[in-house]
Amino acid sequence: MKITSVETILITVPFNSGAPSQMIAGRPRTTLDILFVRLDTDDGITGWGEAFGHSITQGTKATIDSLIAPMLIGRDASAHGVLIAELQQRLHIFGRNGPAMYGLSGVDIALWDIAGKAAGLPLYRLLGGTARTELTAYASLLRYTDPAVVARNARAAVERGYRFVKLHEIDVPQVRAGREAIGPDIALMVDTNCPWSVRDALDMARRFAPFDLFWLEEPVWPPEDHGGLAAVRRGAGVRTAAGENAHGLHDFRHLFEAGAVDVAQPSVTKIGGITEQRKILALAEAYGVTAIPHCAYFGPGMLASLHVVAAMPQETPIERLYMDLEASPFGRYTEAVDGRMAVPQGPGLGCDPDPAVLAKYRTHPPSAVTKRV
Ligand SMILES: [Mg+2]
């Protein structure tokens, strides 16, 4: 089963986040970028992947088009594990975390989609199967800064049926507003995106103590300071979560050896795809660390996360960004209803993207980014 064509499709979709203005990854945004990776094979199976993400999608797209796609043409999609292992090594000089690894992640997800379609099975069944047909989602609110907006959206998320709410705020008034809005019975997480020194993180973790956080995410700058994060975890007695910015399996090993986290968050569109993510889930199990994957996306990466999380032996919540897209490439499969998300039951990822959505929102004209063979 040879790969005959590799195409990247970048779409940008307007969204409503329930706030007047919105920062995503440090930039004001009114649209969400989703980068699709499409692989075609000579036996007619098409696989879809997603490569990270947000404001770096143009860079990731260029990296796939110019660097990774030529390495894929003519290769056997059914020898997937060997191909990914080879590409991990060939691409290492271009960074173990960044556009090359994001691109490889998208390719890996597309190869798993192909594997599922070739087998005629939904991906979660290739990964071990499950009796669960839907998963608990947690609402991952964006950063609003205004406590009144935090309160309004946190309350709205609970009214929509979410039982877990995560804020992306970095100060006490906003976290207090969130907790007061949702009451004591809803799990509250706070994701800070690496703002603080260890000393400041310890101080803030103690100031957040009255709000009974389910976890405190990435309180320490830089994310590779695993010893510093461990010091916050021990010193403040707070559950810590991290991993969306880790560099693969070995970085997670260091994170676990340092005793830095209660919750490991490998991100399927960043870490090397499903193949690398599954290694990290096994490693987390060996270290007694809970794994709750990072999933800040709405493309094939979200479907991949649904399948991976569904196949985990213990029931695990799945992250869903709290925003309403003007159009979804996967229709109902990106929606949470009453705080629950359906596990797609079709072969592979279970659903192909809606061609009308891709056509309407794509940022570049269709082009043969690599020549067909
Ligand atoms: Mg995060």
Short mmCIF file of C-alpha atoms and ligand atoms in Angstrom, two decimals, residues 166 168 191 193 217-218 244 294, ligand 1:
data_model
loop_
_atom_site.label_atom_id
_atom_site.label_comp_id
_atom_site.label_asym_id
_atom_site.label_seq_id
_atom_site.Cartn_x
_atom_site.Cartn_y
_atom_site.Cartn_z
CA LYS A 166 -10.68 24.37 33.19
CA HIS A 168 -6.69 29.57 31.51
CA ASP A 191 -4.01 26.11 33.27
CA ASN A 193 0.74 28.24 30.45
CA GLU A 217 -1.33 23.13 34.94
CA GLU A 218 2.09 24.36 33.83
CA GLU A 244 1.74 19.39 26.22
CA HIS A 294 -4.00 17.50 25.91
MG MG B 1 -2.52 23.50 28.74
#
